[in-house]
Amino acid sequence: MLRYFLKRLMFLIPVLLGVSVVIFSIVHLAPGDPAEVMLGPSATQEEISNLREQLGLTKPLYVQYGIFLKNALKGDLGRSIKSNAPVVDEILERFPVTLTLAVLGMIFAIVIGLPLGILAALKQNTWVDALCSFFALVGFSIPNFWVGLMLMLLLSIYIPILPSSGFDSWKNLIMPTIVLGIQTMAVIARMTRSSMLEVIRQDYVRTARAKGISDRLVLTRHILGNVLIPVVTIAGIYFGHQLGGVVITETIFSIPGLGRLIVDAIRAQDYPVVQGGVLFFALCVGIVNLLVDLLYAVLDPRIKAQYRAAK
């Protein structure tokens, strides 16, 4: 198991290096001069040149990347051009909000999607199956930003029971949670249904039923354990997707999270915050995928057996 963990951990290093190269290149090759942004429109050319020298922007790009990478390994992602605060402090201040939204969205997706998929499989080819599949298809097909706007229109304007923006109370979390979780819910429901139908037809399930074991025990002991393996994988992948999706959700609902911080930084050409925020997102997604891989190994004994045999 330790060998499996170390192998998966080693895969994370080139991924983070690749992300850092891509985001550093995009940010530094984009139009605009951070020195001009910091000094404002009244700055002289000499002042701009001096500040560019101080920021190290006159050095070759690969030298700037080397300095950035060296500092990032020490936990220093630079200072914000806009606020002059350390980027790490700004990220850590906003990240709990983003993480809360992502976790709530995943809980919503699992709590709704898993029963929908199980119900659709148990009632295959009935109106219940058709209704559950219809909800899953609709949830997967509708864009998140459209769902957010329609919910805001319905529950904040026509029926004003929920606030349309902010992060002041639990009521502010309801609509963003639905927006974040609805597509993941649809994927989990469809994956659960297809996995259930595959497992139900296996010989060991037929044998268990032939022995007179009740349907509830067959479901909990013999079916759900095998169904959860692909569902956990999908949930882990889509949790990373949700972390990225909060950029749109936080912007729609004016939530002060990490996604909103990055969007504001892009508008202000605050490139240290942009590259630091994206790199932090990549690290989080990589850690989540690593945890999913470990959980997958726990749920599937074949992976444990594979690495034990390799010793």
PDB file of C-alpha atoms in Angstrom:
ATOM      1  CA  MET A   1       0.000   0.000   0.000  1.00  0.00           C
ATOM      2  CA  LEU A   2       2.872   2.372   0.843  1.00  0.00           C
ATOM      3  CA  ARG A   3       4.441   1.641  -2.525  1.00  0.00           C
ATOM      4  CA  TYR A   4       1.156   2.408  -4.260  1.00  0.00           C
ATOM      5  CA  PHE A   5       0.892   5.726  -2.337  1.00  0.00           C
ATOM      6  CA  LEU A   6       4.463   6.765  -3.191  1.00  0.00           C
ATOM      7  CA  LYS A   7       3.959   5.891  -6.853  1.00  0.00           C
ATOM      8  CA  ARG A   8       0.796   8.012  -7.062  1.00  0.00           C
ATOM      9  CA  LEU A   9       2.552  10.821  -5.161  1.00  0.00           C
ATOM     10  CA  MET A  10       5.398  10.839  -7.673  1.00  0.00           C
ATOM     11  CA  PHE A  11       2.877  11.364 -10.500  1.00  0.00           C
ATOM     12  CA  LEU A  12       1.791  14.596  -8.797  1.00  0.00           C
ATOM     13  CA  ILE A  13       5.196  16.292  -9.137  1.00  0.00           C
ATOM     14  CA  PRO A  14       5.384  16.477 -12.987  1.00  0.00           C
ATOM     15  CA  VAL A  15       1.730  17.546 -13.095  1.00  0.00           C
ATOM     16  CA  LEU A  16       2.404  20.520 -10.820  1.00  0.00           C
ATOM     17  CA  LEU A  17       5.551  21.422 -12.745  1.00  0.00           C
ATOM     18  CA  GLY A  18       3.612  21.313 -16.021  1.00  0.00           C
ATOM     19  CA  VAL A  19       0.835  23.498 -14.605  1.00  0.00           C
ATOM     20  CA  SER A  20       3.352  26.003 -13.250  1.00  0.00           C
ATOM     21  CA  VAL A  21       5.088  26.270 -16.661  1.00  0.00           C
ATOM     22  CA  VAL A  22       1.792  26.729 -18.528  1.00  0.00           C
ATOM     23  CA  ILE A  23       0.271  29.305 -16.180  1.00  0.00           C
ATOM     24  CA  PHE A  24       3.570  31.226 -15.820  1.00  0.00           C
ATOM     25  CA  SER A  25       3.947  31.388 -19.602  1.00  0.00           C
ATOM     26  CA  ILE A  26       0.346  32.455 -20.215  1.00  0.00           C
ATOM     27  CA  VAL A  27       0.421  35.169 -17.548  1.00  0.00           C
ATOM     28  CA  HIS A  28       3.771  36.630 -18.641  1.00  0.00           C
ATOM     29  CA  LEU A  29       3.086  36.482 -22.381  1.00  0.00           C
ATOM     30  CA  ALA A  30      -0.334  38.111 -22.014  1.00  0.00           C
ATOM     31  CA  PRO A  31      -0.636  41.800 -23.011  1.00  0.00           C
ATOM     32  CA  GLY A  32      -0.240  44.416 -20.260  1.00  0.00           C
ATOM     33  CA  ASP A  33       2.523  45.641 -17.963  1.00  0.00           C
ATOM     34  CA  PRO A  34       2.225  45.014 -14.198  1.00  0.00           C
ATOM     35  CA  ALA A  35       4.492  48.010 -13.505  1.00  0.00           C
ATOM     36  CA  GLU A  36       2.104  50.337 -15.340  1.00  0.00           C
ATOM     37  CA  VAL A  37      -0.835  48.847 -13.406  1.00  0.00           C
ATOM     38  CA  MET A  38       0.888  49.413 -10.067  1.00  0.00           C
ATOM     39  CA  LEU A  39       1.962  52.999 -10.783  1.00  0.00           C
ATOM     40  CA  GLY A  40      -1.189  54.121 -12.549  1.00  0.00           C
ATOM     41  CA  PRO A  41      -1.675  56.223 -15.684  1.00  0.00           C
ATOM     42  CA  SER A  42       0.209  59.293 -14.295  1.00  0.00           C
ATOM     43  CA  ALA A  43       3.562  57.441 -13.955  1.00  0.00           C
ATOM     44  CA  THR A  44       6.499  58.487 -16.124  1.00  0.00           C
ATOM     45  CA  GLN A  45       8.412  56.067 -18.330  1.00  0.00           C
ATOM     46  CA  GLU A  46      11.428  56.325 -16.031  1.00  0.00           C
ATOM     47  CA  GLU A  47       9.359  55.354 -12.976  1.00  0.00           C
ATOM     48  CA  ILE A  48       7.882  52.415 -14.885  1.00  0.00           C
ATOM     49  CA  SER A  49      11.338  51.265 -15.992  1.00  0.00           C
ATOM     50  CA  ASN A  50      12.701  51.495 -12.435  1.00  0.00           C
ATOM     51  CA  LEU A  51       9.792  49.468 -11.048  1.00  0.00           C
ATOM     52  CA  ARG A  52      10.174  46.835 -13.764  1.00  0.00           C
ATOM     53  CA  GLU A  53      13.826  46.568 -12.730  1.00  0.00           C
ATOM     54  CA  GLN A  54      12.861  46.171  -9.043  1.00  0.00           C
ATOM     55  CA  LEU A  55      10.260  43.485  -9.849  1.00  0.00           C
ATOM     56  CA  GLY A  56      12.731  41.562 -11.981  1.00  0.00           C
ATOM     57  CA  LEU A  57      10.582  41.890 -15.099  1.00  0.00           C
ATOM     58  CA  THR A  58      13.570  42.857 -17.231  1.00  0.00           C
ATOM     59  CA  LYS A  59      15.226  39.469 -16.697  1.00  0.00           C
ATOM     60  CA  PRO A  60      14.779  36.655 -19.249  1.00  0.00           C
ATOM     61  CA  LEU A  61      11.549  34.698 -18.849  1.00  0.00           C
ATOM     62  CA  TYR A  62      13.267  31.448 -17.905  1.00  0.00           C
ATOM     63  CA  VAL A  63      15.191  33.261 -15.144  1.00  0.00           C
ATOM     64  CA  GLN A  64      11.931  34.729 -13.814  1.00  0.00           C
ATOM     65  CA  TYR A  65      10.373  31.252 -13.875  1.00  0.00           C
ATOM     66  CA  GLY A  66      13.343  29.800 -11.993  1.00  0.00           C
ATOM     67  CA  ILE A  67      13.003  32.462  -9.290  1.00  0.00           C
ATOM     68  CA  PHE A  68       9.242  31.871  -9.091  1.00  0.00           C
ATOM     69  CA  LEU A  69       9.692  28.090  -8.813  1.00  0.00           C
ATOM     70  CA  LYS A  70      12.415  28.432  -6.177  1.00  0.00           C
ATOM     71  CA  ASN A  71      10.266  30.729  -4.054  1.00  0.00           C
ATOM     72  CA  ALA A  72       7.156  28.560  -4.583  1.00  0.00           C
ATOM     73  CA  LEU A  73       9.000  25.535  -3.207  1.00  0.00           C
ATOM     74  CA  LYS A  74       9.611  27.604  -0.060  1.00  0.00           C
ATOM     75  CA  GLY A  75       5.899  28.504   0.145  1.00  0.00           C
ATOM     76  CA  ASP A  76       6.420  32.038  -1.162  1.00  0.00           C
ATOM     77  CA  LEU A  77       4.176  32.885  -4.142  1.00  0.00           C
ATOM     78  CA  GLY A  78       5.116  36.561  -4.185  1.00  0.00           C
ATOM     79  CA  ARG A  79       3.109  39.645  -3.305  1.00  0.00           C
ATOM     80  CA  SER A  80      -0.113  40.929  -4.804  1.00  0.00           C
ATOM     81  CA  ILE A  81       0.381  43.881  -7.139  1.00  0.00           C
ATOM     82  CA  LYS A  82      -3.007  45.246  -6.106  1.00  0.00           C
ATOM     83  CA  SER A  83      -2.826  44.971  -2.292  1.00  0.00           C
ATOM     84  CA  ASN A  84       0.915  44.283  -1.724  1.00  0.00           C
ATOM     85  CA  ALA A  85      -0.135  41.461   0.626  1.00  0.00           C
ATOM     86  CA  PRO A  86       1.533  38.020   0.401  1.00  0.00           C
ATOM     87  CA  VAL A  87      -0.291  35.891  -2.184  1.00  0.00           C
ATOM     88  CA  VAL A  88      -0.254  32.882   0.138  1.00  0.00           C
ATOM     89  CA  ASP A  89      -2.090  34.867   2.837  1.00  0.00           C
ATOM     90  CA  GLU A  90      -4.750  36.008   0.369  1.00  0.00           C
ATOM     91  CA  ILE A  91      -5.242  32.452  -0.931  1.00  0.00           C
ATOM     92  CA  LEU A  92      -5.479  30.930   2.544  1.00  0.00           C
ATOM     93  CA  GLU A  93      -7.925  33.628   3.605  1.00  0.00           C
ATOM     94  CA  ARG A  94     -10.305  32.886   0.693  1.00  0.00           C
ATOM     95  CA  PHE A  95      -9.812  29.123   0.367  1.00  0.00           C
ATOM     96  CA  PRO A  96     -12.088  28.025   3.294  1.00  0.00           C
ATOM     97  CA  VAL A  97     -15.046  29.651   1.535  1.00  0.00           C
ATOM     98  CA  THR A  98     -14.265  27.821  -1.719  1.00  0.00           C
ATOM     99  CA  LEU A  99     -13.675  24.514   0.039  1.00  0.00           C
ATOM    100  CA  THR A 100     -16.983  24.861   1.914  1.00  0.00           C
ATOM    101  CA  LEU A 101     -18.866  25.372  -1.347  1.00  0.00           C
ATOM    102  CA  ALA A 102     -17.116  22.470  -3.078  1.00  0.00           C
ATOM    103  CA  VAL A 103     -17.772  20.073  -0.174  1.00  0.00           C
ATOM    104  CA  LEU A 104     -21.428  21.097   0.100  1.00  0.00           C
ATOM    105  CA  GLY A 105     -21.836  20.696  -3.663  1.00  0.00           C
ATOM    106  CA  MET A 106     -20.373  17.185  -3.501  1.00  0.00           C
ATOM    107  CA  ILE A 107     -22.575  16.240  -0.530  1.00  0.00           C
ATOM    108  CA  PHE A 108     -25.620  17.466  -2.477  1.00  0.00           C
ATOM    109  CA  ALA A 109     -24.519  15.465  -5.532  1.00  0.00           C
ATOM    110  CA  ILE A 110     -23.998  12.219  -3.601  1.00  0.00           C
ATOM    111  CA  VAL A 111     -27.103  12.508  -1.401  1.00  0.00           C
ATOM    112  CA  ILE A 112     -29.348  13.075  -4.438  1.00  0.00           C
ATOM    113  CA  GLY A 113     -27.470  11.248  -7.206  1.00  0.00           C
ATOM    114  CA  LEU A 114     -26.730   7.936  -5.453  1.00  0.00           C
ATOM    115  CA  PRO A 115     -30.368   7.149  -4.440  1.00  0.00           C
ATOM    116  CA  LEU A 116     -31.585   8.264  -7.864  1.00  0.00           C
ATOM    117  CA  GLY A 117     -29.220   5.841  -9.592  1.00  0.00           C
ATOM    118  CA  ILE A 118     -30.071   2.953  -7.237  1.00  0.00           C
ATOM    119  CA  LEU A 119     -33.804   3.575  -7.625  1.00  0.00           C
ATOM    120  CA  ALA A 120     -33.534   3.755 -11.414  1.00  0.00           C
ATOM    121  CA  ALA A 121     -31.625   0.450 -11.543  1.00  0.00           C
ATOM    122  CA  LEU A 122     -33.980  -1.384  -9.168  1.00  0.00           C
ATOM    123  CA  LYS A 123     -36.996  -0.147 -11.151  1.00  0.00           C
ATOM    124  CA  GLN A 124     -35.445  -0.663 -14.589  1.00  0.00           C
ATOM    125  CA  ASN A 125     -37.707  -0.005 -17.585  1.00  0.00           C
ATOM    126  CA  THR A 126     -40.495   1.490 -15.454  1.00  0.00           C
ATOM    127  CA  TRP A 127     -41.760   5.069 -15.189  1.00  0.00           C
ATOM    128  CA  VAL A 128     -39.580   5.506 -12.074  1.00  0.00           C
ATOM    129  CA  ASP A 129     -36.499   4.619 -14.129  1.00  0.00           C
ATOM    130  CA  ALA A 130     -37.587   6.994 -16.889  1.00  0.00           C
ATOM    131  CA  LEU A 131     -38.219   9.838 -14.421  1.00  0.00           C
ATOM    132  CA  CYS A 132     -34.867   9.399 -12.629  1.00  0.00           C
ATOM    133  CA  SER A 133     -33.017   9.169 -15.939  1.00  0.00           C
ATOM    134  CA  PHE A 134     -34.817  12.281 -17.165  1.00  0.00           C
ATOM    135  CA  PHE A 135     -33.716  14.270 -14.083  1.00  0.00           C
ATOM    136  CA  ALA A 136     -30.146  13.030 -14.526  1.00  0.00           C
ATOM    137  CA  LEU A 137     -30.129  13.971 -18.212  1.00  0.00           C
ATOM    138  CA  VAL A 138     -31.530  17.439 -17.503  1.00  0.00           C
ATOM    139  CA  GLY A 139     -29.040  18.018 -14.676  1.00  0.00           C
ATOM    140  CA  PHE A 140     -26.121  17.053 -16.905  1.00  0.00           C
ATOM    141  CA  SER A 141     -27.273  19.049 -19.927  1.00  0.00           C
ATOM    142  CA  ILE A 142     -27.998  22.436 -18.376  1.00  0.00           C
ATOM    143  CA  PRO A 143     -25.019  24.815 -18.010  1.00  0.00           C
ATOM    144  CA  ASN A 144     -24.172  25.766 -14.431  1.00  0.00           C
ATOM    145  CA  PHE A 145     -24.260  29.512 -15.005  1.00  0.00           C
ATOM    146  CA  TRP A 146     -27.786  29.250 -16.509  1.00  0.00           C
ATOM    147  CA  VAL A 147     -29.009  27.253 -13.495  1.00  0.00           C
ATOM    148  CA  GLY A 148     -27.540  29.908 -11.207  1.00  0.00           C
ATOM    149  CA  LEU A 149     -29.234  32.764 -13.039  1.00  0.00           C
ATOM    150  CA  MET A 150     -32.608  30.968 -13.153  1.00  0.00           C
ATOM    151  CA  LEU A 151     -32.437  30.095  -9.444  1.00  0.00           C
ATOM    152  CA  MET A 152     -31.561  33.696  -8.636  1.00  0.00           C
ATOM    153  CA  LEU A 153     -34.465  34.936 -10.743  1.00  0.00           C
ATOM    154  CA  LEU A 154     -36.921  32.485  -9.160  1.00  0.00           C
ATOM    155  CA  LEU A 155     -35.870  32.393  -5.492  1.00  0.00           C
ATOM    156  CA  SER A 156     -34.533  35.919  -5.047  1.00  0.00           C
ATOM    157  CA  ILE A 157     -36.808  38.032  -7.269  1.00  0.00           C
ATOM    158  CA  TYR A 158     -40.130  36.276  -8.042  1.00  0.00           C
ATOM    159  CA  ILE A 159     -40.274  34.389  -4.714  1.00  0.00           C
ATOM    160  CA  PRO A 160     -37.812  36.344  -2.498  1.00  0.00           C
ATOM    161  CA  ILE A 161     -36.915  33.685   0.076  1.00  0.00           C
ATOM    162  CA  LEU A 162     -33.145  33.453  -0.522  1.00  0.00           C
ATOM    163  CA  PRO A 163     -30.465  36.167  -0.831  1.00  0.00           C
ATOM    164  CA  SER A 164     -29.023  36.535  -4.308  1.00  0.00           C
ATOM    165  CA  SER A 165     -25.430  37.264  -3.234  1.00  0.00           C
ATOM    166  CA  GLY A 166     -23.002  37.379  -0.333  1.00  0.00           C
ATOM    167  CA  PHE A 167     -21.722  34.901   2.216  1.00  0.00           C
ATOM    168  CA  ASP A 168     -23.359  36.023   5.452  1.00  0.00           C
ATOM    169  CA  SER A 169     -25.626  33.129   6.466  1.00  0.00           C
ATOM    170  CA  TRP A 170     -26.547  29.532   5.586  1.00  0.00           C
ATOM    171  CA  LYS A 171     -29.195  30.853   3.213  1.00  0.00           C
ATOM    172  CA  ASN A 172     -26.411  32.207   0.992  1.00  0.00           C
ATOM    173  CA  LEU A 173     -25.105  28.660   0.501  1.00  0.00           C
ATOM    174  CA  ILE A 174     -28.267  27.001  -0.841  1.00  0.00           C
ATOM    175  CA  MET A 175     -28.285  28.227  -4.442  1.00  0.00           C
ATOM    176  CA  PRO A 176     -24.485  27.992  -4.966  1.00  0.00           C
ATOM    177  CA  THR A 177     -24.545  24.439  -3.582  1.00  0.00           C
ATOM    178  CA  ILE A 178     -27.239  23.394  -6.079  1.00  0.00           C
ATOM    179  CA  VAL A 179     -25.422  25.091  -8.954  1.00  0.00           C
ATOM    180  CA  LEU A 180     -22.129  23.412  -8.091  1.00  0.00           C
ATOM    181  CA  GLY A 181     -23.571  19.975  -7.416  1.00  0.00           C
ATOM    182  CA  ILE A 182     -26.218  19.508 -10.088  1.00  0.00           C
ATOM    183  CA  GLN A 183     -23.964  18.223 -12.886  1.00  0.00           C
ATOM    184  CA  THR A 184     -22.016  15.959 -10.537  1.00  0.00           C
ATOM    185  CA  MET A 185     -25.341  14.666  -9.196  1.00  0.00           C
ATOM    186  CA  ALA A 186     -26.416  13.749 -12.725  1.00  0.00           C
ATOM    187  CA  VAL A 187     -23.133  11.942 -13.466  1.00  0.00           C
ATOM    188  CA  ILE A 188     -23.248  10.007 -10.185  1.00  0.00           C
ATOM    189  CA  ALA A 189     -26.876   8.994 -10.826  1.00  0.00           C
ATOM    190  CA  ARG A 190     -26.086   7.713 -14.330  1.00  0.00           C
ATOM    191  CA  MET A 191     -22.903   5.947 -13.201  1.00  0.00           C
ATOM    192  CA  THR A 192     -24.688   4.339 -10.232  1.00  0.00           C
ATOM    193  CA  ARG A 193     -27.519   3.091 -12.468  1.00  0.00           C
ATOM    194  CA  SER A 194     -25.213   1.521 -15.046  1.00  0.00           C
ATOM    195  CA  SER A 195     -22.960  -0.033 -12.371  1.00  0.00           C
ATOM    196  CA  MET A 196     -25.965  -1.412 -10.499  1.00  0.00           C
ATOM    197  CA  LEU A 197     -27.381  -3.026 -13.643  1.00  0.00           C
ATOM    198  CA  GLU A 198     -24.022  -4.628 -14.382  1.00  0.00           C
ATOM    199  CA  VAL A 199     -23.552  -5.974 -10.844  1.00  0.00           C
ATOM    200  CA  ILE A 200     -27.152  -7.196 -10.500  1.00  0.00           C
ATOM    201  CA  ARG A 201     -26.594  -9.596 -13.427  1.00  0.00           C
ATOM    202  CA  GLN A 202     -23.464 -11.164 -11.904  1.00  0.00           C
ATOM    203  CA  ASP A 203     -23.530 -14.840 -10.921  1.00  0.00           C
ATOM    204  CA  TYR A 204     -22.703 -14.207  -7.266  1.00  0.00           C
ATOM    205  CA  VAL A 205     -25.770 -11.996  -6.916  1.00  0.00           C
ATOM    206  CA  ARG A 206     -27.980 -14.667  -8.483  1.00  0.00           C
ATOM    207  CA  THR A 207     -26.401 -17.240  -6.142  1.00  0.00           C
ATOM    208  CA  ALA A 208     -27.078 -15.065  -3.105  1.00  0.00           C
ATOM    209  CA  ARG A 209     -30.706 -14.686  -4.099  1.00  0.00           C
ATOM    210  CA  ALA A 210     -31.022 -18.431  -4.814  1.00  0.00           C
ATOM    211  CA  LYS A 211     -29.891 -19.088  -1.223  1.00  0.00           C
ATOM    212  CA  GLY A 212     -32.900 -17.136   0.002  1.00  0.00           C
ATOM    213  CA  ILE A 213     -31.013 -14.036   1.195  1.00  0.00           C
ATOM    214  CA  SER A 214     -33.337 -11.056   1.404  1.00  0.00           C
ATOM    215  CA  ASP A 215     -33.166  -8.352  -1.258  1.00  0.00           C
ATOM    216  CA  ARG A 216     -32.006  -5.787   1.332  1.00  0.00           C
ATOM    217  CA  LEU A 217     -29.010  -7.914   2.377  1.00  0.00           C
ATOM    218  CA  VAL A 218     -28.134  -8.701  -1.237  1.00  0.00           C
ATOM    219  CA  LEU A 219     -28.224  -4.981  -1.987  1.00  0.00           C
ATOM    220  CA  THR A 220     -26.139  -3.846   0.996  1.00  0.00           C
ATOM    221  CA  ARG A 221     -23.642  -6.733   1.165  1.00  0.00           C
ATOM    222  CA  HIS A 222     -23.165  -7.855  -2.419  1.00  0.00           C
ATOM    223  CA  ILE A 223     -24.171  -5.018  -4.727  1.00  0.00           C
ATOM    224  CA  LEU A 224     -23.414  -1.621  -3.158  1.00  0.00           C
ATOM    225  CA  GLY A 225     -19.813  -2.444  -2.287  1.00  0.00           C
ATOM    226  CA  ASN A 226     -18.994  -3.132  -5.938  1.00  0.00           C
ATOM    227  CA  VAL A 227     -21.113  -0.262  -7.197  1.00  0.00           C
ATOM    228  CA  LEU A 228     -19.268   2.239  -5.008  1.00  0.00           C
ATOM    229  CA  ILE A 229     -15.864   1.650  -6.659  1.00  0.00           C
ATOM    230  CA  PRO A 230     -16.597   3.486  -9.958  1.00  0.00           C
ATOM    231  CA  VAL A 231     -18.850   5.978  -8.156  1.00  0.00           C
ATOM    232  CA  VAL A 232     -16.047   6.991  -5.783  1.00  0.00           C
ATOM    233  CA  THR A 233     -13.715   7.453  -8.742  1.00  0.00           C
ATOM    234  CA  ILE A 234     -16.220   9.678 -10.527  1.00  0.00           C
ATOM    235  CA  ALA A 235     -16.948  11.632  -7.328  1.00  0.00           C
ATOM    236  CA  GLY A 236     -13.242  12.301  -6.811  1.00  0.00           C
ATOM    237  CA  ILE A 237     -12.704  13.459 -10.379  1.00  0.00           C
ATOM    238  CA  TYR A 238     -15.736  15.726 -10.244  1.00  0.00           C
ATOM    239  CA  PHE A 239     -14.729  17.142  -6.865  1.00  0.00           C
ATOM    240  CA  GLY A 240     -11.692  18.586  -8.592  1.00  0.00           C
ATOM    241  CA  HIS A 241     -13.993  19.775 -11.357  1.00  0.00           C
ATOM    242  CA  GLN A 242     -16.138  21.521  -8.743  1.00  0.00           C
ATOM    243  CA  LEU A 243     -13.113  23.264  -7.245  1.00  0.00           C
ATOM    244  CA  GLY A 244     -12.526  24.773 -10.675  1.00  0.00           C
ATOM    245  CA  GLY A 245     -16.232  25.420 -11.201  1.00  0.00           C
ATOM    246  CA  VAL A 246     -16.447  27.688  -8.167  1.00  0.00           C
ATOM    247  CA  VAL A 247     -14.846  30.423 -10.287  1.00  0.00           C
ATOM    248  CA  ILE A 248     -18.154  30.841 -12.152  1.00  0.00           C
ATOM    249  CA  THR A 249     -20.382  30.193  -9.152  1.00  0.00           C
ATOM    250  CA  GLU A 250     -18.578  32.644  -6.882  1.00  0.00           C
ATOM    251  CA  THR A 251     -18.703  35.283  -9.583  1.00  0.00           C
ATOM    252  CA  ILE A 252     -22.462  34.824 -10.161  1.00  0.00           C
ATOM    253  CA  PHE A 253     -23.335  34.966  -6.456  1.00  0.00           C
ATOM    254  CA  SER A 254     -20.620  37.496  -5.444  1.00  0.00           C
ATOM    255  CA  ILE A 255     -19.060  35.084  -2.955  1.00  0.00           C
ATOM    256  CA  PRO A 256     -15.620  36.114  -1.648  1.00  0.00           C
ATOM    257  CA  GLY A 257     -13.842  32.835  -2.372  1.00  0.00           C
ATOM    258  CA  LEU A 258     -10.657  31.849  -4.165  1.00  0.00           C
ATOM    259  CA  GLY A 259     -12.358  31.729  -7.580  1.00  0.00           C
ATOM    260  CA  ARG A 260     -13.597  35.289  -7.193  1.00  0.00           C
ATOM    261  CA  LEU A 261     -10.092  36.338  -6.074  1.00  0.00           C
ATOM    262  CA  ILE A 262      -8.582  34.931  -9.283  1.00  0.00           C
ATOM    263  CA  VAL A 263     -11.226  36.567 -11.497  1.00  0.00           C
ATOM    264  CA  ASP A 264     -10.605  39.954  -9.826  1.00  0.00           C
ATOM    265  CA  ALA A 265      -6.845  39.424 -10.176  1.00  0.00           C
ATOM    266  CA  ILE A 266      -7.206  38.738 -13.919  1.00  0.00           C
ATOM    267  CA  ARG A 267      -9.170  41.952 -14.360  1.00  0.00           C
ATOM    268  CA  ALA A 268      -6.536  43.913 -12.415  1.00  0.00           C
ATOM    269  CA  GLN A 269      -3.611  42.167 -14.175  1.00  0.00           C
ATOM    270  CA  ASP A 270      -2.407  41.045 -10.763  1.00  0.00           C
ATOM    271  CA  TYR A 271      -0.365  38.175 -12.186  1.00  0.00           C
ATOM    272  CA  PRO A 272       1.244  36.903  -8.921  1.00  0.00           C
ATOM    273  CA  VAL A 273      -2.243  36.218  -7.543  1.00  0.00           C
ATOM    274  CA  VAL A 274      -3.380  34.579 -10.807  1.00  0.00           C
ATOM    275  CA  GLN A 275      -0.450  32.198 -11.105  1.00  0.00           C
ATOM    276  CA  GLY A 276      -0.401  31.496  -7.349  1.00  0.00           C
ATOM    277  CA  GLY A 277      -4.152  30.836  -7.252  1.00  0.00           C
ATOM    278  CA  VAL A 278      -4.128  28.527 -10.274  1.00  0.00           C
ATOM    279  CA  LEU A 279      -1.115  26.626  -8.935  1.00  0.00           C
ATOM    280  CA  PHE A 280      -2.888  26.233  -5.592  1.00  0.00           C
ATOM    281  CA  PHE A 281      -6.004  24.935  -7.375  1.00  0.00           C
ATOM    282  CA  ALA A 282      -3.849  22.414  -9.253  1.00  0.00           C
ATOM    283  CA  LEU A 283      -2.261  21.267  -5.983  1.00  0.00           C
ATOM    284  CA  CYS A 284      -5.695  20.792  -4.392  1.00  0.00           C
ATOM    285  CA  VAL A 285      -7.027  18.822  -7.367  1.00  0.00           C
ATOM    286  CA  GLY A 286      -3.887  16.666  -7.358  1.00  0.00           C
ATOM    287  CA  ILE A 287      -4.256  15.932  -3.623  1.00  0.00           C
ATOM    288  CA  VAL A 288      -7.936  15.053  -4.076  1.00  0.00           C
ATOM    289  CA  ASN A 289      -7.098  12.661  -6.911  1.00  0.00           C
ATOM    290  CA  LEU A 290      -4.368  11.122  -4.757  1.00  0.00           C
ATOM    291  CA  LEU A 291      -6.858  10.559  -1.924  1.00  0.00           C
ATOM    292  CA  VAL A 292      -9.338   9.032  -4.399  1.00  0.00           C
ATOM    293  CA  ASP A 293      -6.653   6.660  -5.658  1.00  0.00           C
ATOM    294  CA  LEU A 294      -5.941   5.576  -2.066  1.00  0.00           C
ATOM    295  CA  LEU A 295      -9.649   5.109  -1.360  1.00  0.00           C
ATOM    296  CA  TYR A 296      -9.970   3.150  -4.601  1.00  0.00           C
ATOM    297  CA  ALA A 297      -7.216   0.830  -3.394  1.00  0.00           C
ATOM    298  CA  VAL A 298      -9.032   0.376  -0.086  1.00  0.00           C
ATOM    299  CA  LEU A 299     -12.338  -0.453  -1.809  1.00  0.00           C
ATOM    300  CA  ASP A 300     -10.856  -2.729  -4.466  1.00  0.00           C
ATOM    301  CA  PRO A 301      -8.840  -5.634  -2.957  1.00  0.00           C
ATOM    302  CA  ARG A 302      -7.363  -6.449  -6.390  1.00  0.00           C
ATOM    303  CA  ILE A 303      -5.112  -3.365  -6.193  1.00  0.00           C
ATOM    304  CA  LYS A 304      -3.798  -4.387  -2.768  1.00  0.00           C
ATOM    305  CA  ALA A 305      -3.176  -7.914  -4.058  1.00  0.00           C
ATOM    306  CA  GLN A 306      -1.377  -6.562  -7.111  1.00  0.00           C
ATOM    307  CA  TYR A 307       1.165  -4.618  -5.039  1.00  0.00           C
ATOM    308  CA  ARG A 308       1.575  -7.395  -2.483  1.00  0.00           C
ATOM    309  CA  ALA A 309       2.407  -9.795  -5.307  1.00  0.00           C
ATOM    310  CA  ALA A 310       4.950  -7.311  -6.715  1.00  0.00           C
ATOM    311  CA  LYS A 311       6.988  -7.266  -3.431  1.00  0.00           C
TER     312      LYS A 311
END
